[in-house]
Amino acid sequence: MKNIYSNIFSFNKKNLNKAVDFLKREYLVSLPTETVYGLGGNAYSKKAVKNIFKLKKRPSFNPLIVHYFSFKEANKDVVLNKNFFKLYKKFCPGPITFVLKKKTNSRIHSLVSAKLKTVAIRFPSHPIVRSVLKNINFPLAMPSANLSTKVSPVCAKDVSDEFKKNIRFIFDGGNSKIGIESTVVDLTKKPKIIRPGIILPHALKKLVKLYVNNENSKIVSPGMLKKHYSPGIPIFLNQKDSKNGEAFITFGKKYKNNNNYFNLSKKSDLKEAASNLYRVLRKIKKLKFKKIYVVKIPKKGIGIAINDRLKKAAN
Ligand code: TXA
Ligand code: MG
């Protein structure tokens, strides 16, 4: 059944065929994943990949992640190494992305990884994106379904709001469970986290020799823009309160309910806070607040990923 938003579709056999058909014809579709919603297109198709960059207004130097159903399909395009298999067995399908060497005979279009010799690959766990991947014989280049530098979408309506009529098909897969983007691990040399996420360094360290200076050290990934994840209004971090009734993002039970207070997690649960972050940023923007003040969020565990996104949003 179609929702009131004409480009949002619920999951059933007929709509699955429609999505698959769109992708085969090199069009783009938006799909739910467990992290955030993605804007997917055939990673082997120049037309599809070009359109992803165009629709997102994404600079061509910022590479895309390629999504597969399983390692068997990925094996055709990238060199899978020992560290990869250790992490794959434990975490996939799931919220983790691996940067690996591209095979010389790989069919992935060169624009996908900004002409680098590496490709970032991921195996998402959301059942809808898995059904789609199972029914196509090419991988999906799929960045988050938002305009470049803006906040990632965590429900179908976010995607519809972002691209309006410019996107024809969005699968409704409910609210994204995790709510922030996957952990990105570079496995081309010594394993190294280049984007923090819900899968934490200590979990990776149990399986591979992870290269880390300290948990707060600078994390860089190519094409990472200084400004990113931005709701488009000024954000002030590590604040004790908001000024002039502007929005105040809080964390923990000591913050009472208030019209301009937005608590990421009353029970001080960082996982819950991560899952609420983008929804709260979008809500504040919609309510037309002019500024966002944010309380100090602990810089440990998933808090590192939250602080990473907030810092870039504040830039
Ligand atoms: O959770 C996610 O990863 C979501 C969902 C939709 O799967 N996708 C996502 O894609 O966050 P995007 O395009 O918003 O972020 C891709 C990240 C960027 O930080 C980019 O620099 C990095 O992956 N990346 C892509 N290819 C790379 C490569 N070859 N080497 C290093 N980093 C790469
Ligand atoms: Mg993104």
Short mmCIF file of C-alpha atoms and ligand atoms in Angstrom, two decimals:
data_model
loop_
_atom_site.label_atom_id
_atom_site.label_comp_id
_atom_site.label_asym_id
_atom_site.label_seq_id
_atom_site.Cartn_x
_atom_site.Cartn_y
_atom_site.Cartn_z
CA MET A 1 0.00 0.00 0.00
CA LYS A 2 1.20 3.49 -0.81
CA ASN A 3 1.57 6.00 1.99
CA ILE A 4 0.44 9.63 1.78
CA TYR A 5 3.93 10.40 0.50
CA SER A 6 3.73 9.14 -3.03
CA ASN A 7 7.40 8.12 -3.17
CA ILE A 8 7.38 6.07 0.06
CA PHE A 9 6.59 2.37 -0.38
CA SER A 10 5.94 -0.32 2.19
CA PHE A 11 7.67 -3.67 1.86
CA ASN A 12 5.93 -6.42 -0.12
CA LYS A 13 6.72 -8.64 -3.09
CA LYS A 14 5.30 -6.24 -5.65
CA ASN A 15 7.28 -3.28 -4.35
CA LEU A 16 10.42 -5.38 -4.03
CA ASN A 17 10.13 -6.14 -7.75
CA LYS A 18 9.62 -2.46 -8.43
CA ALA A 19 12.76 -1.47 -6.51
CA VAL A 20 14.78 -4.20 -8.22
CA ASP A 21 13.47 -3.10 -11.60
CA PHE A 22 14.43 0.54 -10.92
CA LEU A 23 17.94 -0.51 -9.92
CA LYS A 24 18.35 -2.73 -12.98
CA ARG A 25 17.40 0.25 -15.13
CA GLU A 26 20.20 2.24 -13.41
CA TYR A 27 17.84 4.47 -11.41
CA LEU A 28 18.36 5.30 -7.74
CA VAL A 29 16.27 4.08 -4.81
CA SER A 30 16.44 4.86 -1.12
CA LEU A 31 16.71 1.86 1.20
CA PRO A 32 16.61 1.49 4.97
CA THR A 33 19.65 0.06 6.71
CA GLU A 34 20.20 -0.61 10.40
CA THR A 35 22.43 2.51 10.61
CA VAL A 36 20.80 5.21 8.46
CA TYR A 37 18.84 5.30 5.19
CA GLY A 38 20.92 5.01 2.02
CA LEU A 39 20.66 6.30 -1.54
CA GLY A 40 21.48 3.24 -3.64
CA GLY A 41 22.44 2.67 -7.24
CA ASN A 42 24.26 0.06 -9.31
CA ALA A 43 27.96 0.36 -8.36
CA TYR A 44 28.96 -0.96 -11.80
CA SER A 45 26.97 1.69 -13.67
CA LYS A 46 28.49 5.05 -14.56
CA LYS A 47 25.04 6.57 -14.98
CA ALA A 48 23.80 5.43 -11.56
CA VAL A 49 26.96 6.45 -9.74
CA LYS A 50 27.06 9.86 -11.42
CA ASN A 51 23.47 10.45 -10.39
CA ILE A 52 24.23 9.65 -6.76
CA PHE A 53 26.85 12.40 -6.65
CA LYS A 54 24.56 14.75 -8.52
CA LEU A 55 21.47 14.22 -6.39
CA LYS A 56 23.41 14.53 -3.12
CA LYS A 57 25.48 17.46 -4.43
CA ARG A 58 28.42 15.45 -3.16
CA PRO A 59 31.95 16.45 -4.17
CA SER A 60 33.49 13.83 -6.46
CA PHE A 61 36.52 13.38 -4.16
CA ASN A 62 34.37 11.86 -1.39
CA PRO A 63 34.20 8.07 -2.07
CA LEU A 64 31.06 5.93 -1.66
CA ILE A 65 30.54 2.65 0.22
CA VAL A 66 29.64 -0.42 -1.86
CA HIS A 67 27.04 -2.75 -0.33
CA TYR A 68 26.92 -6.52 -0.91
CA PHE A 69 24.75 -9.44 0.19
CA SER A 70 27.76 -11.54 1.26
CA PHE A 71 31.54 -11.86 0.96
CA LYS A 72 31.11 -14.15 -2.06
CA GLU A 73 29.91 -11.28 -4.25
CA ALA A 74 32.45 -8.86 -2.75
CA ASN A 75 35.26 -11.28 -3.57
CA LYS A 76 34.85 -10.44 -7.28
CA ASP A 77 35.71 -6.78 -6.73
CA VAL A 78 38.07 -6.46 -3.76
CA VAL A 79 40.94 -8.39 -2.19
CA LEU A 80 39.56 -10.01 0.95
CA ASN A 81 42.31 -10.61 3.53
CA LYS A 82 42.64 -12.51 6.83
CA ASN A 83 41.68 -9.55 9.01
CA PHE A 84 38.60 -9.06 6.88
CA PHE A 85 37.39 -12.61 7.43
CA LYS A 86 37.95 -12.40 11.20
CA LEU A 87 35.79 -9.28 11.44
CA TYR A 88 33.27 -10.45 8.85
CA LYS A 89 32.55 -13.64 10.79
CA LYS A 90 31.88 -11.73 13.97
CA PHE A 91 30.09 -8.57 12.78
CA CYS A 92 28.45 -9.21 9.40
CA PRO A 93 25.88 -8.55 8.28
CA GLY A 94 26.05 -5.45 10.46
CA PRO A 95 27.10 -1.83 11.01
CA ILE A 96 30.73 -2.05 9.90
CA THR A 97 32.50 -0.99 6.68
CA PHE A 98 35.86 -2.30 5.45
CA VAL A 99 38.30 -0.45 3.22
CA LEU A 100 40.11 -2.98 1.03
CA LYS A 101 42.23 -3.08 -2.13
CA LYS A 102 40.26 -3.01 -5.35
CA LYS A 103 40.93 -5.90 -7.73
CA THR A 104 42.36 -4.92 -11.10
CA ASN A 105 39.48 -6.67 -12.88
CA SER A 106 36.85 -5.17 -10.55
CA ARG A 107 33.74 -3.86 -12.30
CA ILE A 108 33.11 -1.14 -9.70
CA HIS A 109 32.99 2.17 -11.50
CA SER A 110 36.06 4.32 -10.84
CA LEU A 111 33.91 7.27 -9.71
CA VAL A 112 32.64 5.21 -6.74
CA SER A 113 35.89 5.42 -4.86
CA ALA A 114 37.02 8.77 -6.20
CA LYS A 115 39.64 7.04 -8.36
CA LEU A 116 41.37 5.54 -5.30
CA LYS A 117 42.83 2.03 -5.53
CA THR A 118 40.70 0.97 -2.57
CA VAL A 119 36.99 0.39 -2.06
CA ALA A 120 34.90 0.61 1.11
CA ILE A 121 32.50 -2.35 1.38
CA ARG A 122 29.65 -3.13 3.75
CA PHE A 123 27.09 -5.90 4.37
CA PRO A 124 24.02 -4.23 5.89
CA SER A 125 21.74 -6.32 8.10
CA HIS A 126 18.34 -4.65 7.61
CA PRO A 127 16.05 -7.29 6.03
CA ILE A 128 14.75 -4.93 3.32
CA VAL A 129 18.13 -3.96 1.95
CA ARG A 130 19.17 -7.63 2.18
CA SER A 131 16.15 -8.70 0.11
CA VAL A 132 17.01 -6.14 -2.52
CA LEU A 133 20.68 -7.19 -2.61
CA LYS A 134 19.65 -10.82 -2.94
CA ASN A 135 17.57 -10.06 -6.02
CA ILE A 136 20.12 -8.11 -8.06
CA ASN A 137 23.38 -9.31 -9.56
CA PHE A 138 25.42 -6.17 -8.90
CA PRO A 139 26.44 -4.38 -5.68
CA LEU A 140 24.95 -1.07 -4.54
CA ALA A 141 26.94 2.12 -4.17
CA MET A 142 25.03 3.68 -1.31
CA PRO A 143 25.86 6.79 0.69
CA SER A 144 23.51 8.11 3.32
CA ALA A 145 20.39 9.55 1.67
CA ASN A 146 20.94 13.21 2.54
CA LEU A 147 22.31 16.26 0.77
CA SER A 148 26.08 16.54 1.19
CA THR A 149 27.10 18.05 4.58
CA LYS A 150 23.58 17.60 6.00
CA VAL A 151 22.15 15.27 8.66
CA SER A 152 21.70 11.60 7.72
CA PRO A 153 18.10 10.30 7.47
CA VAL A 154 16.77 7.83 10.03
CA CYS A 155 13.27 7.23 8.60
CA ALA A 156 11.62 7.20 5.17
CA LYS A 157 10.05 10.62 5.65
CA ASP A 158 13.47 12.18 6.34
CA VAL A 159 14.56 11.02 2.88
CA SER A 160 11.38 12.29 1.28
CA ASP A 161 11.82 15.69 2.99
CA GLU A 162 15.42 15.86 1.83
CA PHE A 163 14.97 15.08 -1.88
CA LYS A 164 11.26 15.81 -2.38
CA LYS A 165 10.16 14.82 -5.89
CA ASN A 166 13.74 14.14 -7.01
CA ILE A 167 13.56 10.64 -5.65
CA ARG A 168 11.01 8.20 -7.03
CA PHE A 169 11.29 5.28 -4.68
CA ILE A 170 11.90 5.07 -0.92
CA PHE A 171 11.38 1.79 0.92
CA ASP A 172 9.82 2.32 4.34
CA GLY A 173 11.76 0.22 6.83
CA GLY A 174 10.77 2.06 10.00
CA ASN A 175 13.19 4.00 12.18
CA SER A 176 16.86 3.10 11.79
CA LYS A 177 17.78 1.10 14.88
CA ILE A 178 21.32 2.37 15.28
CA GLY A 179 20.81 5.88 13.97
CA ILE A 180 24.43 6.78 13.13
CA GLU A 181 26.61 5.60 10.26
CA SER A 182 28.69 2.40 10.32
CA THR A 183 32.16 2.13 11.84
CA VAL A 184 34.68 2.35 8.98
CA VAL A 185 37.86 0.25 9.33
CA ASP A 186 40.76 0.52 6.94
CA LEU A 187 42.15 -2.99 6.40
CA THR A 188 44.58 -2.17 3.60
CA LYS A 189 47.47 -1.85 6.09
CA LYS A 190 47.41 -2.18 9.86
CA PRO A 191 43.70 -2.19 10.81
CA LYS A 192 42.64 1.32 11.72
CA ILE A 193 39.29 2.97 12.46
CA ILE A 194 38.75 5.93 10.13
CA ARG A 195 35.15 6.68 11.17
CA PRO A 196 33.90 5.79 14.65
CA GLY A 197 30.53 4.06 15.00
CA ILE A 198 28.60 1.66 17.15
CA ILE A 199 31.15 -1.16 16.77
CA LEU A 200 33.84 -0.05 19.19
CA PRO A 201 37.65 -0.32 19.13
CA HIS A 202 37.73 -2.78 22.05
CA ALA A 203 35.47 -5.20 20.15
CA LEU A 204 37.74 -5.05 17.09
CA LYS A 205 40.87 -5.42 19.23
CA LYS A 206 39.69 -8.84 20.39
CA LEU A 207 40.08 -10.09 16.80
CA VAL A 208 42.69 -7.98 15.02
CA LYS A 209 45.70 -5.86 15.92
CA LEU A 210 44.08 -2.44 15.81
CA TYR A 211 46.27 0.58 15.25
CA VAL A 212 45.23 3.31 17.72
CA ASN A 213 47.13 6.12 19.40
CA ASN A 214 44.37 6.77 21.86
CA GLU A 215 40.61 6.66 21.59
CA ASN A 216 40.30 10.40 21.05
CA SER A 217 43.00 10.67 18.43
CA LYS A 218 42.17 12.32 15.15
CA ILE A 219 40.18 10.10 12.85
CA VAL A 220 40.37 10.83 9.16
CA SER A 221 38.81 9.30 6.12
CA PRO A 222 39.35 10.61 2.58
CA GLY A 223 36.81 13.12 1.45
CA MET A 224 35.74 13.68 5.05
CA LEU A 225 34.53 17.23 5.02
CA LYS A 226 35.17 19.43 8.03
CA LYS A 227 31.54 20.40 7.96
CA HIS A 228 29.20 17.43 7.91
CA TYR A 229 26.07 16.11 9.60
CA SER A 230 24.94 19.74 9.81
CA PRO A 231 21.32 20.78 10.47
CA GLY A 232 22.15 24.20 8.99
CA ILE A 233 21.98 26.22 12.23
CA PRO A 234 24.82 27.11 14.62
CA ILE A 235 25.67 24.46 17.22
CA PHE A 236 27.56 25.12 20.46
CA LEU A 237 29.10 22.13 22.22
CA ASN A 238 29.91 21.40 25.88
CA GLN A 239 27.37 23.90 27.20
CA LYS A 240 25.81 24.04 30.66
CA ASP A 241 22.54 25.59 29.46
CA SER A 242 20.98 27.23 26.41
CA LYS A 243 20.53 30.98 25.97
CA ASN A 244 17.35 32.90 25.12
CA GLY A 245 15.15 29.81 25.07
CA GLU A 246 17.07 28.30 22.16
CA ALA A 247 17.28 24.53 21.75
CA PHE A 248 19.27 22.59 24.34
CA ILE A 249 20.34 19.01 23.69
CA THR A 250 20.79 17.20 27.00
CA PHE A 251 21.87 13.79 28.23
CA GLY A 252 21.01 12.13 31.54
CA LYS A 253 18.23 12.21 34.11
CA LYS A 254 19.12 15.50 35.79
CA TYR A 255 17.56 17.40 32.87
CA LYS A 256 13.87 18.04 33.30
CA ASN A 257 11.40 18.16 30.44
CA ASN A 258 11.17 21.60 28.95
CA ASN A 259 9.89 22.95 25.63
CA ASN A 260 13.37 23.70 24.38
CA TYR A 261 15.10 20.70 26.00
CA PHE A 262 15.79 17.59 23.93
CA ASN A 263 17.14 14.69 25.95
CA LEU A 264 19.18 12.15 23.95
CA SER A 265 18.88 9.61 26.75
CA LYS A 266 17.32 10.10 30.17
CA LYS A 267 19.00 6.95 31.41
CA SER A 268 22.43 8.14 30.22
CA ASP A 269 22.65 5.31 27.70
CA LEU A 270 25.06 6.29 24.91
CA LYS A 271 23.61 3.75 22.47
CA GLU A 272 20.16 5.25 22.94
CA ALA A 273 21.67 8.75 22.59
CA ALA A 274 23.27 7.80 19.25
CA SER A 275 19.96 6.48 17.94
CA ASN A 276 18.21 9.75 18.87
CA LEU A 277 20.86 12.20 17.66
CA TYR A 278 19.85 12.82 14.03
CA ARG A 279 16.13 12.68 14.78
CA VAL A 280 16.58 15.37 17.44
CA LEU A 281 18.72 17.56 15.14
CA ARG A 282 16.05 17.39 12.42
CA LYS A 283 13.26 18.07 14.91
CA ILE A 284 15.01 21.17 16.28
CA LYS A 285 15.52 22.48 12.77
CA LYS A 286 11.84 21.86 11.92
CA LEU A 287 10.73 23.71 15.06
CA LYS A 288 12.69 26.69 13.69
CA PHE A 289 15.08 27.18 16.59
CA LYS A 290 17.93 29.45 15.50
CA LYS A 291 20.68 27.94 17.66
CA ILE A 292 21.48 24.61 19.26
CA TYR A 293 23.33 24.27 22.56
CA VAL A 294 24.59 20.83 23.50
CA VAL A 295 25.60 19.53 26.90
CA LYS A 296 28.91 17.68 27.31
CA ILE A 297 28.50 14.08 26.10
CA PRO A 298 30.95 11.54 27.62
CA LYS A 299 33.84 10.86 25.20
CA LYS A 300 33.93 7.14 25.77
CA GLY A 301 32.51 4.14 23.90
CA ILE A 302 29.77 5.19 21.49
CA GLY A 303 30.13 8.70 22.90
CA ILE A 304 33.21 9.03 20.69
CA ALA A 305 31.08 8.58 17.57
CA ILE A 306 28.44 10.99 18.92
CA ASN A 307 31.09 13.64 19.65
CA ASP A 308 32.66 13.08 16.22
CA ARG A 309 29.32 13.80 14.48
CA LEU A 310 28.48 16.74 16.76
CA LYS A 311 31.88 18.33 16.22
CA LYS A 312 31.48 18.15 12.45
CA ALA A 313 27.91 19.41 12.70
CA ALA A 314 29.17 22.40 14.71
CA ASN A 315 31.88 23.31 12.22
O1 TXA B 1 26.15 3.28 7.74
C1 TXA B 1 26.64 3.61 6.66
O2 TXA B 1 27.83 3.40 6.38
C2 TXA B 1 25.73 4.32 5.66
C3 TXA B 1 24.67 3.34 5.17
C4 TXA B 1 23.75 3.94 4.13
O3 TXA B 1 25.28 2.17 4.70
N1 TXA B 1 26.47 4.86 4.57
C5 TXA B 1 27.30 5.94 4.70
O4 TXA B 1 27.87 6.37 3.52
O5 TXA B 1 27.50 6.50 5.76
P1 TXA B 1 28.54 7.81 3.34
O6 TXA B 1 28.79 7.96 1.90
O7 TXA B 1 27.69 8.82 3.99
O8 TXA B 1 29.94 7.67 4.07
C6 TXA B 1 30.98 6.96 3.45
C7 TXA B 1 32.24 7.05 4.25
C8 TXA B 1 32.93 8.39 4.05
O9 TXA B 1 33.45 8.82 5.29
C9 TXA B 1 34.05 8.04 3.08
O10 TXA B 1 35.14 8.92 3.21
C10 TXA B 1 34.40 6.62 3.49
O11 TXA B 1 33.16 6.04 3.82
N2 TXA B 1 34.98 5.88 2.36
C11 TXA B 1 34.38 5.45 1.25
N3 TXA B 1 35.26 4.84 0.42
C12 TXA B 1 36.45 4.90 1.03
C13 TXA B 1 37.75 4.44 0.67
N4 TXA B 1 38.00 3.84 -0.47
N5 TXA B 1 38.74 4.65 1.56
C14 TXA B 1 38.48 5.25 2.74
N6 TXA B 1 37.28 5.73 3.13
C15 TXA B 1 36.27 5.54 2.29
MG MG B 2 26.87 10.51 4.74
#
